[in-house]
mmCIF file of N, CA and C in Angstrom:
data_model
loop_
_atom_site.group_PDB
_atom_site.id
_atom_site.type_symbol
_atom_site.label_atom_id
_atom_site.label_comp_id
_atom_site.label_asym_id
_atom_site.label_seq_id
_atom_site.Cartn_x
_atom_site.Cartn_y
_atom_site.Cartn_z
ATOM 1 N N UNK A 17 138.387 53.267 164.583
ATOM 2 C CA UNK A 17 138.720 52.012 163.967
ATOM 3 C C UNK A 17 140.241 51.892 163.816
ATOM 4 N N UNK A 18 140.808 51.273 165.096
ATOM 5 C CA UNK A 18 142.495 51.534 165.046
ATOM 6 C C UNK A 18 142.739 50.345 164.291
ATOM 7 N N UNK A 19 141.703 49.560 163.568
ATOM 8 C CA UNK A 19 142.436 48.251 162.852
ATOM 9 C C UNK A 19 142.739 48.797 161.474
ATOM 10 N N UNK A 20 142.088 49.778 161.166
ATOM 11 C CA UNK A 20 142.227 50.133 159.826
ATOM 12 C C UNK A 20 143.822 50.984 159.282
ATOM 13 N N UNK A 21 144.547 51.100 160.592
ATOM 14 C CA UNK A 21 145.635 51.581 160.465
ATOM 15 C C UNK A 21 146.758 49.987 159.680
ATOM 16 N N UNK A 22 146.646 49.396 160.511
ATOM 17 C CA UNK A 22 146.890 48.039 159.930
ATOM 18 C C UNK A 22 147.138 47.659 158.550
ATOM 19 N N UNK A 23 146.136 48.131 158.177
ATOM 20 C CA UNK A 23 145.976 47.804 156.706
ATOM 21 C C UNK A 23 146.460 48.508 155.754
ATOM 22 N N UNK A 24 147.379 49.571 155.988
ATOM 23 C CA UNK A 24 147.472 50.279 155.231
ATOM 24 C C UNK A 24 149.022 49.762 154.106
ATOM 25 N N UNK A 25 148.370 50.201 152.513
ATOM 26 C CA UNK A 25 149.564 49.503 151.936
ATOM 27 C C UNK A 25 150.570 50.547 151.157
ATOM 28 N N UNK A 26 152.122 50.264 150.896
ATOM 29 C CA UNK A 26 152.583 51.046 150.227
ATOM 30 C C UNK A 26 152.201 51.039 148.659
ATOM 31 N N UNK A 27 151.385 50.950 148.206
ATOM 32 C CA UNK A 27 150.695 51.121 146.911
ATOM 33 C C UNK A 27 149.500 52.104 147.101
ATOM 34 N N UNK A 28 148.603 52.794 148.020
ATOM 35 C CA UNK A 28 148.209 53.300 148.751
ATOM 36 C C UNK A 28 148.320 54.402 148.209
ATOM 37 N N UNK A 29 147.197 55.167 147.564
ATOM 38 C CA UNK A 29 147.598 56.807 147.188
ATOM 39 C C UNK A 29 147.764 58.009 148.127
ATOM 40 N N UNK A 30 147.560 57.353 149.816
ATOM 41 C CA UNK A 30 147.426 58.465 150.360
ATOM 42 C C UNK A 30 147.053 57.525 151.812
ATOM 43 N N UNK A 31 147.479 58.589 152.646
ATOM 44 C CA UNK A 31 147.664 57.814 153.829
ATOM 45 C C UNK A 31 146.463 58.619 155.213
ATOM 46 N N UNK A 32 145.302 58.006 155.410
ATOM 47 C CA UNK A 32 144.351 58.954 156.564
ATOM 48 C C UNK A 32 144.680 58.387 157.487
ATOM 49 N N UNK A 33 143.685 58.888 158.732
ATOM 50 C CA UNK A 33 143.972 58.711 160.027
ATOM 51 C C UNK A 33 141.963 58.641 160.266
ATOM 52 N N UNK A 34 141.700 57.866 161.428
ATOM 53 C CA UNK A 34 140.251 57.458 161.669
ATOM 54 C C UNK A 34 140.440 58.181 162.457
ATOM 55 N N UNK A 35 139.137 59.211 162.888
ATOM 56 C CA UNK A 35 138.824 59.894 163.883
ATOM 57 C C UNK A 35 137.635 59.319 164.684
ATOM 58 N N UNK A 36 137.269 58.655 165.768
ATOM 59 C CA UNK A 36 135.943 58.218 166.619
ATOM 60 C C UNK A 36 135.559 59.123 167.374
ATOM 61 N N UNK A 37 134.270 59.137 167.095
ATOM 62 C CA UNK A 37 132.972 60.063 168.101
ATOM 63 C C UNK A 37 132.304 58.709 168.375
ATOM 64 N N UNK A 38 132.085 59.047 169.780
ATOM 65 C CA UNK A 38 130.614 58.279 170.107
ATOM 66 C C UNK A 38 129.176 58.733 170.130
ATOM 67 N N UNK A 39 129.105 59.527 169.337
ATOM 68 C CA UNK A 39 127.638 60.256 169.200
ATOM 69 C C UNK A 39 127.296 60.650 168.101
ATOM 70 N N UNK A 40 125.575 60.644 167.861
ATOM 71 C CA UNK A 40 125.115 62.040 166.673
ATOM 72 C C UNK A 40 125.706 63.267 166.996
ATOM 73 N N UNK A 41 125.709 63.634 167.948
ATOM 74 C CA UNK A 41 125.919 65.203 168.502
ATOM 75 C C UNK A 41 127.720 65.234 168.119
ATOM 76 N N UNK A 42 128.430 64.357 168.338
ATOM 77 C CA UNK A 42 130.464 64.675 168.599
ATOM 78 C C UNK A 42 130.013 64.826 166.836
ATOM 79 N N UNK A 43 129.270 64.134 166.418
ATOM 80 C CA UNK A 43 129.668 63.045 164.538
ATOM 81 C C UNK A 43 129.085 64.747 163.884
ATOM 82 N N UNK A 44 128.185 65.218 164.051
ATOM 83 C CA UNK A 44 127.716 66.612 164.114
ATOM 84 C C UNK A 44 128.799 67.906 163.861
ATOM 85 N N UNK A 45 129.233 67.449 165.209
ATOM 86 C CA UNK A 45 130.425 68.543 165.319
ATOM 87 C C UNK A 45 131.446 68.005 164.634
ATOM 88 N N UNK A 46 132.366 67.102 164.784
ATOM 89 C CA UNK A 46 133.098 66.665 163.883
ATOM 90 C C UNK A 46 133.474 67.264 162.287
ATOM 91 N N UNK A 47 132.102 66.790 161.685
ATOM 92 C CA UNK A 47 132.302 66.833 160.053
ATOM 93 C C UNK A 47 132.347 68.644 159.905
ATOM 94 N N UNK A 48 131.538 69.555 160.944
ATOM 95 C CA UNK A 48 131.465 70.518 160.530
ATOM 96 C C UNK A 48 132.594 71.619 161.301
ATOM 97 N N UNK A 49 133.635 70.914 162.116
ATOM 98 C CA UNK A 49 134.134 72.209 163.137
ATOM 99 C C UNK A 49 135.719 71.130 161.944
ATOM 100 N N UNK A 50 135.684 70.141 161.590
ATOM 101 C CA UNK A 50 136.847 69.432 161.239
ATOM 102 C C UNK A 50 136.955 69.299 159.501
ATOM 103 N N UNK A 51 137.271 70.462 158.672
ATOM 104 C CA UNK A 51 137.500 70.745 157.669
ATOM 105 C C UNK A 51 138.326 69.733 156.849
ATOM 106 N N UNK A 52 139.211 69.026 157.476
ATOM 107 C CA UNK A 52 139.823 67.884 157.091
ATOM 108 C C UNK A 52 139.282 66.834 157.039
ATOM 109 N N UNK A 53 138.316 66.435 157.115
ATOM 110 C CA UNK A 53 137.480 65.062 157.401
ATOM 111 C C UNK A 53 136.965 65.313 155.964
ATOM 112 N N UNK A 54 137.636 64.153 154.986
ATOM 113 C CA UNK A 54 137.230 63.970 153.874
ATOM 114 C C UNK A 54 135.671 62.554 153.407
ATOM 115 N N UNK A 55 135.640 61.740 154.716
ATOM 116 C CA UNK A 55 134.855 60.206 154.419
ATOM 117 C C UNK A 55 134.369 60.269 155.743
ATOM 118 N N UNK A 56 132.942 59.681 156.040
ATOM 119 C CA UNK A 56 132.785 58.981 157.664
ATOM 120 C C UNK A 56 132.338 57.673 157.315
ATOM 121 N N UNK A 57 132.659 57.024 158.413
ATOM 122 C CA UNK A 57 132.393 55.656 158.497
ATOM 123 C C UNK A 57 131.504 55.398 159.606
ATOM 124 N N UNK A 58 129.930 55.314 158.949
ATOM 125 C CA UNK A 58 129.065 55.371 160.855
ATOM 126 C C UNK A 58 128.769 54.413 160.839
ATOM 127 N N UNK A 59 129.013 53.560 162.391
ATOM 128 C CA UNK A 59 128.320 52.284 162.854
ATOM 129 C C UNK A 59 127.036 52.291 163.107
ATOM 130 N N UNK A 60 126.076 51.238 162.738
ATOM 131 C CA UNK A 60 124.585 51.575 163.565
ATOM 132 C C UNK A 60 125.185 51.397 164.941
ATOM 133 N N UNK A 61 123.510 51.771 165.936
ATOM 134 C CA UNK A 61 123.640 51.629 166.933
ATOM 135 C C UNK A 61 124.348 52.741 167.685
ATOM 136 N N UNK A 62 124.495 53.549 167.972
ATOM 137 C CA UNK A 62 125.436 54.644 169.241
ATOM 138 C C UNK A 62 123.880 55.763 169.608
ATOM 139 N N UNK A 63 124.771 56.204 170.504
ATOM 140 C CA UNK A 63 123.577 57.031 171.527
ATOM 141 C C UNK A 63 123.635 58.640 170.221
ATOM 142 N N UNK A 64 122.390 59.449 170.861
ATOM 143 C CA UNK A 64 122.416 60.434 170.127
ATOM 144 C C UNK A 64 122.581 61.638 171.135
ATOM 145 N N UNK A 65 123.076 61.474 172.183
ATOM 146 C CA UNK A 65 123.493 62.573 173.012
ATOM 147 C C UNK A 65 125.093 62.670 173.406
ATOM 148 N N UNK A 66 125.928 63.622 173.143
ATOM 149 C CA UNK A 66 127.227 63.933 173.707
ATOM 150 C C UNK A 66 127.272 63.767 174.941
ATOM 151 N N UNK A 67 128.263 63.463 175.250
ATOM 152 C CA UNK A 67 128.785 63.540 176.531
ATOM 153 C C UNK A 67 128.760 64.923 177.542
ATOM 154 N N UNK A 68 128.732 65.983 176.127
ATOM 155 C CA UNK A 68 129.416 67.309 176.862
ATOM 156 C C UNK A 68 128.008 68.162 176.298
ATOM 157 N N UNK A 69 127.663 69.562 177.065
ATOM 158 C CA UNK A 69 126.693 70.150 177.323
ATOM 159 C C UNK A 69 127.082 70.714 176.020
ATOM 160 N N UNK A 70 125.844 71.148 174.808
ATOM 161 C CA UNK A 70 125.868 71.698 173.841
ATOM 162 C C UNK A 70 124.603 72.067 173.514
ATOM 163 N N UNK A 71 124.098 73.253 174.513
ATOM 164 C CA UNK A 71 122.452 73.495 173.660
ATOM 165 C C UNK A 71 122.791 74.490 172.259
ATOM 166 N N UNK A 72 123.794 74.920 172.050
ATOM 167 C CA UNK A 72 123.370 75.624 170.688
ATOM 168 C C UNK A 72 123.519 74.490 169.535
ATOM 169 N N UNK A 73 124.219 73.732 169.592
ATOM 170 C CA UNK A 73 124.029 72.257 168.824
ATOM 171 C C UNK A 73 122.742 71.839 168.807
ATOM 172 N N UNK A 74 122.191 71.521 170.081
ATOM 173 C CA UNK A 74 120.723 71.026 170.330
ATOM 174 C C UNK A 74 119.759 72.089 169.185
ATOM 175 N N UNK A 75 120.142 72.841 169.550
ATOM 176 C CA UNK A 75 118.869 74.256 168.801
ATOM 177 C C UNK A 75 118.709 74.238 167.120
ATOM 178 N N UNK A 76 120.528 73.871 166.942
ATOM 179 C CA UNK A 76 120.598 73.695 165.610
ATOM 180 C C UNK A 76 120.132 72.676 165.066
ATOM 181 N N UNK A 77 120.250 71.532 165.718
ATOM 182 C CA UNK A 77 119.279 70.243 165.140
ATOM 183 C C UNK A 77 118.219 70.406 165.010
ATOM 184 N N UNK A 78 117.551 70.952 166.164
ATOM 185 C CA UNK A 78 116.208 70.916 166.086
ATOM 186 C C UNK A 78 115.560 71.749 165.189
ATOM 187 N N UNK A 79 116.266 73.193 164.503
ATOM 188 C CA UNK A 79 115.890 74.302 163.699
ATOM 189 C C UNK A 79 116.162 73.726 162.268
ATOM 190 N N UNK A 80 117.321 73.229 162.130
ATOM 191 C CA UNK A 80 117.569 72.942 160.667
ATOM 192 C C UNK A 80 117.368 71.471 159.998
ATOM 193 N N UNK A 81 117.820 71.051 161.250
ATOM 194 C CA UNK A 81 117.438 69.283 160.946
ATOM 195 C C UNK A 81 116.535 68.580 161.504
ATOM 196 N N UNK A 82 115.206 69.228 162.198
ATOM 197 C CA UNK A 82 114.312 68.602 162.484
ATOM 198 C C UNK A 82 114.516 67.258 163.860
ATOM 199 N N UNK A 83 115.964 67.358 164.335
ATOM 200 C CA UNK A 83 116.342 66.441 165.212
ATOM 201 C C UNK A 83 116.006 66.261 166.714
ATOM 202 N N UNK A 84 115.584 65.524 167.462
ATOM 203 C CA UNK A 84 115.610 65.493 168.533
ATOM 204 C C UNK A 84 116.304 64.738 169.091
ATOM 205 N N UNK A 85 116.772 64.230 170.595
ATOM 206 C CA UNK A 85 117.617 63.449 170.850
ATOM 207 C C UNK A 85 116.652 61.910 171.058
ATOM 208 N N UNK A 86 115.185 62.542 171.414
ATOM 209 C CA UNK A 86 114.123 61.261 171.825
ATOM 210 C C UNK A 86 113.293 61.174 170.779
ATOM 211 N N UNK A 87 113.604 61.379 169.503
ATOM 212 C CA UNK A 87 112.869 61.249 168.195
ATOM 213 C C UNK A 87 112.755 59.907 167.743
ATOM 214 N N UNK A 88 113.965 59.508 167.523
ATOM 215 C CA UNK A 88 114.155 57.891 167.083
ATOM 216 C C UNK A 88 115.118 57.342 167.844
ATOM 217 N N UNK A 89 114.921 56.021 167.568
ATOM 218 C CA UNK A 89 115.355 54.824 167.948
ATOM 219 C C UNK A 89 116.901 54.783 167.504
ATOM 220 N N UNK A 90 117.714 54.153 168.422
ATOM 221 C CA UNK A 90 119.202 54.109 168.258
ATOM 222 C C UNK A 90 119.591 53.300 166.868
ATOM 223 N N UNK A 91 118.641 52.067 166.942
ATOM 224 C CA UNK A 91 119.148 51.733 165.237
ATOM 225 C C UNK A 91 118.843 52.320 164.556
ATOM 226 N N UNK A 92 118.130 53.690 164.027
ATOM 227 C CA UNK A 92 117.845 55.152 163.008
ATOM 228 C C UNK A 92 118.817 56.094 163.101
ATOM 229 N N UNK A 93 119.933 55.877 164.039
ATOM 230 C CA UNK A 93 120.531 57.028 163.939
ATOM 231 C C UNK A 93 121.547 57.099 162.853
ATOM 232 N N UNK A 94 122.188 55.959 162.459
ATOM 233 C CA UNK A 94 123.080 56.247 161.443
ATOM 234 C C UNK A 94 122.922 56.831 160.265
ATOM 235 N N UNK A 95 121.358 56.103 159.765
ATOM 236 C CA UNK A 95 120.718 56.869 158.700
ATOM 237 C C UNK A 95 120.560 58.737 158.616
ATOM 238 N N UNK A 96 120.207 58.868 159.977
ATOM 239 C CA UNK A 96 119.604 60.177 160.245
ATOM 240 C C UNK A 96 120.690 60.624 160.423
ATOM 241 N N UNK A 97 121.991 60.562 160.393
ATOM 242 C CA UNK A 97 123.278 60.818 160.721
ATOM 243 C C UNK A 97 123.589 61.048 159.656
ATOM 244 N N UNK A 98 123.363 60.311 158.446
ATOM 245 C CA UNK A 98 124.167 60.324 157.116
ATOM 246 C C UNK A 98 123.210 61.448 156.548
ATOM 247 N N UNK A 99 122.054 61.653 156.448
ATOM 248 C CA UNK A 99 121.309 62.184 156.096
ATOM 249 C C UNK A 99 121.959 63.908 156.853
ATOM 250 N N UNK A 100 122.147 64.141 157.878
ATOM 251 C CA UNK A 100 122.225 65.306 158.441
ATOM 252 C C UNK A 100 123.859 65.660 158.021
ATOM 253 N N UNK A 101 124.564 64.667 157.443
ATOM 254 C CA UNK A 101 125.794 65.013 157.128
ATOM 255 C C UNK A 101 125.454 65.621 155.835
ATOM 256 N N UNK A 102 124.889 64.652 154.822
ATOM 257 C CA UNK A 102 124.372 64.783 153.542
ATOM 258 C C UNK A 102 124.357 66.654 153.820
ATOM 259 N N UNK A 103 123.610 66.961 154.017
ATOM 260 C CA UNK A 103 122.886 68.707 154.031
ATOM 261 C C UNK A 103 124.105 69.706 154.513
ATOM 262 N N UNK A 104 125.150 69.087 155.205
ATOM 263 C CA UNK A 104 126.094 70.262 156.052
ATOM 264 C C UNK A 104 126.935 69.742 155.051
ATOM 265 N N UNK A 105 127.706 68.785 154.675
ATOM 266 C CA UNK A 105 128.578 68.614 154.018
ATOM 267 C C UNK A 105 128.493 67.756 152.777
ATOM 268 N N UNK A 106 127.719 67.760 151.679
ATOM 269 C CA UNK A 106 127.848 67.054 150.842
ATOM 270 C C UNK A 106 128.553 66.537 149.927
ATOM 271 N N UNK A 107 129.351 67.234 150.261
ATOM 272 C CA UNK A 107 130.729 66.431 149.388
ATOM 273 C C UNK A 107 131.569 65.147 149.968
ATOM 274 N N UNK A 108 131.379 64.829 151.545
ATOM 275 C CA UNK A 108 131.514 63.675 151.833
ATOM 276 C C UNK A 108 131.335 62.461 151.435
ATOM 277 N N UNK A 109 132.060 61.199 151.811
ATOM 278 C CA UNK A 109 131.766 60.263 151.395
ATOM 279 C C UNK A 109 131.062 59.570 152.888
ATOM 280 N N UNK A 110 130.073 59.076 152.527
ATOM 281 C CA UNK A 110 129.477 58.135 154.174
ATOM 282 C C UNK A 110 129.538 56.824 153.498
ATOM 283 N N UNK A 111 129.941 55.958 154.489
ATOM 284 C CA UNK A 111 129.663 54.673 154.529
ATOM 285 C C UNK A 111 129.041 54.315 155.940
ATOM 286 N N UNK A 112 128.146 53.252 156.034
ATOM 287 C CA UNK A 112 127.298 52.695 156.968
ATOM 288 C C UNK A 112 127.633 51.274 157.016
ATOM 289 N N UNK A 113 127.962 50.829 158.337
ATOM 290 C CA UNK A 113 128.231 50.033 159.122
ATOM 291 C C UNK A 113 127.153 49.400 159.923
ATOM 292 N N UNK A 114 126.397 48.394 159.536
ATOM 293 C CA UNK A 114 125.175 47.959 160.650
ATOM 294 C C UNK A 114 125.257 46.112 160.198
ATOM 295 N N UNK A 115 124.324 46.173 161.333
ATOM 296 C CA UNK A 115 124.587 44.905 161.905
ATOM 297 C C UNK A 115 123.497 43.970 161.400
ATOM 298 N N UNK A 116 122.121 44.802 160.698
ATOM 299 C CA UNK A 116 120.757 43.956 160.745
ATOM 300 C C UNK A 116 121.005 44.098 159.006
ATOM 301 N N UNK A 117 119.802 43.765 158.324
ATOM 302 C CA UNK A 117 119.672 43.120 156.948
ATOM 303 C C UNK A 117 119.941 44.315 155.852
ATOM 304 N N UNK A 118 121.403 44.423 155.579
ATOM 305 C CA UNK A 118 121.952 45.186 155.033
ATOM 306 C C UNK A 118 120.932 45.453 153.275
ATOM 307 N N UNK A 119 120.047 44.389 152.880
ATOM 308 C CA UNK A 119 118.833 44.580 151.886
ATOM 309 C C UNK A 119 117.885 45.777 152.142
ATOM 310 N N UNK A 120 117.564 45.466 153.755
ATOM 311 C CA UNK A 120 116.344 46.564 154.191
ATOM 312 C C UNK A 120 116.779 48.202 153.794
ATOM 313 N N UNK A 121 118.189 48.176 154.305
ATOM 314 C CA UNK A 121 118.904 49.508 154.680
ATOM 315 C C UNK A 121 119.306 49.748 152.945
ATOM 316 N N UNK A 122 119.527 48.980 152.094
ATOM 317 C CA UNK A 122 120.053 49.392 151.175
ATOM 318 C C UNK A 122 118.760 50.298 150.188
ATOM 319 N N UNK A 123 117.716 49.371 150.352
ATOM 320 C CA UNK A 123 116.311 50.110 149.710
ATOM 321 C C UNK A 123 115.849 50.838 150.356
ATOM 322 N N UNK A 124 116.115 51.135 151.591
ATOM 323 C CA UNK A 124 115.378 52.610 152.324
ATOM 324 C C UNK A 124 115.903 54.025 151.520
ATOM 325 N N UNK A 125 114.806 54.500 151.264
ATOM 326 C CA UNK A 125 114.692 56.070 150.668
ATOM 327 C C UNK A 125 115.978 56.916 150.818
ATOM 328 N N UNK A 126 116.199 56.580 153.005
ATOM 329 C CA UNK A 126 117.553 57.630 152.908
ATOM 330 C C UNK A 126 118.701 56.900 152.307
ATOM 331 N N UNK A 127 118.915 55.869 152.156
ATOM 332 C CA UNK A 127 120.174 55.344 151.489
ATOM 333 C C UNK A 127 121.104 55.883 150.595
ATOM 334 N N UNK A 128 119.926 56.666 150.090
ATOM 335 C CA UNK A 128 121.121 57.491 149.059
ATOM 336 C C UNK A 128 121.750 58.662 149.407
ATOM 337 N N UNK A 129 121.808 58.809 150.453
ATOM 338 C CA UNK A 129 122.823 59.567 151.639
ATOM 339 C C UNK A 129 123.624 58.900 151.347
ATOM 340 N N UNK A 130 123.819 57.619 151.311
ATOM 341 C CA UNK A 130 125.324 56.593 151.674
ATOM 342 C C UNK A 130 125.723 56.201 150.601
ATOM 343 N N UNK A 131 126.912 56.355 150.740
ATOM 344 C CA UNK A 131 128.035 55.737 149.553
ATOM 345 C C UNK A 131 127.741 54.192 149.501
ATOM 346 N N UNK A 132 128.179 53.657 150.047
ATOM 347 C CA UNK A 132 127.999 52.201 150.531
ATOM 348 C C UNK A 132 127.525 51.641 152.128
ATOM 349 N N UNK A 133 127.058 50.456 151.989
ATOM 350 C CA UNK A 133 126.322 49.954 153.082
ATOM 351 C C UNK A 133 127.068 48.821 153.409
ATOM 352 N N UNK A 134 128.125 48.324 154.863
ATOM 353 C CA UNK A 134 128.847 47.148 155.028
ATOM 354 C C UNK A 134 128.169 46.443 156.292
ATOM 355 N N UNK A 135 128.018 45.045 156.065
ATOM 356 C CA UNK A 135 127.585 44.432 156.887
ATOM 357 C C UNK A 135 128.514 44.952 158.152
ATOM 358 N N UNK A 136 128.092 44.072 159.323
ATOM 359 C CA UNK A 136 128.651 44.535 160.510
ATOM 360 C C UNK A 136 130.184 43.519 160.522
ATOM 361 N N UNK A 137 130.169 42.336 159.963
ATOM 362 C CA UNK A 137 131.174 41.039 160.330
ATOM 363 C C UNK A 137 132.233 41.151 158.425
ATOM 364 N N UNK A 138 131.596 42.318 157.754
ATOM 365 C CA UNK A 138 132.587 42.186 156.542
ATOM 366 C C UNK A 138 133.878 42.881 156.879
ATOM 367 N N UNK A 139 134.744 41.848 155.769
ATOM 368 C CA UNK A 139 136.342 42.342 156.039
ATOM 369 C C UNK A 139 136.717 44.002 156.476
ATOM 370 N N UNK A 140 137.473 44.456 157.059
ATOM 371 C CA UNK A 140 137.709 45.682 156.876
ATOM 372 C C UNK A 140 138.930 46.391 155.928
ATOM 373 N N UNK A 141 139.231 45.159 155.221
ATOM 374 C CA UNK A 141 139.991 45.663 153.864
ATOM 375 C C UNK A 141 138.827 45.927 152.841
ATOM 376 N N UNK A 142 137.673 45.572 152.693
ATOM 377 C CA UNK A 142 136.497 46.317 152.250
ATOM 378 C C UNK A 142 136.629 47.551 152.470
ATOM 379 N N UNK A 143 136.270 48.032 153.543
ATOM 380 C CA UNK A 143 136.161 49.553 154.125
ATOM 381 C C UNK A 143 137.147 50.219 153.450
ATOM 382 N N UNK A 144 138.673 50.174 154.190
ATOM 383 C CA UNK A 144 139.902 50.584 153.535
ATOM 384 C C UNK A 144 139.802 50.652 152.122
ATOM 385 N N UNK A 145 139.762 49.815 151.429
ATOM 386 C CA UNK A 145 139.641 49.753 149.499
ATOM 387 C C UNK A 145 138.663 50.662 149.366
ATOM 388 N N UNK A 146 137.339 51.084 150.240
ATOM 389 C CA UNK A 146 136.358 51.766 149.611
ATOM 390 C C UNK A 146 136.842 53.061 149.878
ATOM 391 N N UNK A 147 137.304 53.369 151.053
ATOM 392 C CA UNK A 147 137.853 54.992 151.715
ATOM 393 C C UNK A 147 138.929 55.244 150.158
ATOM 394 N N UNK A 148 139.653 54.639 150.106
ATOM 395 C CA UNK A 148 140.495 54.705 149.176
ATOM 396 C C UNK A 148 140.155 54.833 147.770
ATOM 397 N N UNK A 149 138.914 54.232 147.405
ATOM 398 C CA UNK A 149 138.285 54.665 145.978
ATOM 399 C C UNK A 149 137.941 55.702 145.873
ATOM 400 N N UNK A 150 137.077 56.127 147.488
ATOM 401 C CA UNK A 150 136.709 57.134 147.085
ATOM 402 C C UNK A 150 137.202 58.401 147.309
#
């Protein structure tokens, strides 16, 4: 999210940098090989396979997190994303980014994986103010 650089203000307690994966599998590795990653911000919608060959990743999903790559449906992955962050890193902050009836997603069970839930078309000085609260 290079717009969120944009926004940044000198009143601002602190200054991050957005890191993008296009996958469950990079978003996986990410939070857990990248000690510095304090917040994620997951979009619905992205594929759940890396680009790059990783069966001991694969093994680990499937042993600890019950994951497969042909389990669910691409709009489930963010949930199942926040949820698999939830367990490796819980001290994160997740926010979720989707596009369909941000009501449905807010009362689903896993929700409380997520910090907050942003429509797909809301401001992204939202986002920013929330990274920043939290």
């Amino acid at each position: 999210m290079p717009e969120l650089r944009q926004l940044r203000r000198p009143e601002d307690p602190f200054v991050y940098e957005a890191v993008t994966v296009p996958s469950f599998e990079d978003g996986i590795l990410g939070v857990v090989l990248n000690a510095d990653v304090q917040a994620v911000v997951i979009r619905d919608n992205f594929r759940f396979k890396s680009q790059f060959d990783a069966p001991l990743l694969r093994t680990y999903l499937q042993q600890h997190l019950s994951l497969e790559p042909g389990s669910m449906e691409p709009k489930n992955h963010g949930v199942a994303l926040a949820r698999a962050i939830r367990k490796i890193r819980p001290e994160l902050d997740v926010y979720l980014i989707i596009d369909g009836a941000v009501e449905k997603m807010a009362s689903h069970l896993d929700s409380k994986n997520i910090r907050r839930v942003f429509y797909g078309i809301e401001d992204l000085m939202e986002i920013h103010l929330a990274l920043m609260e939290g």
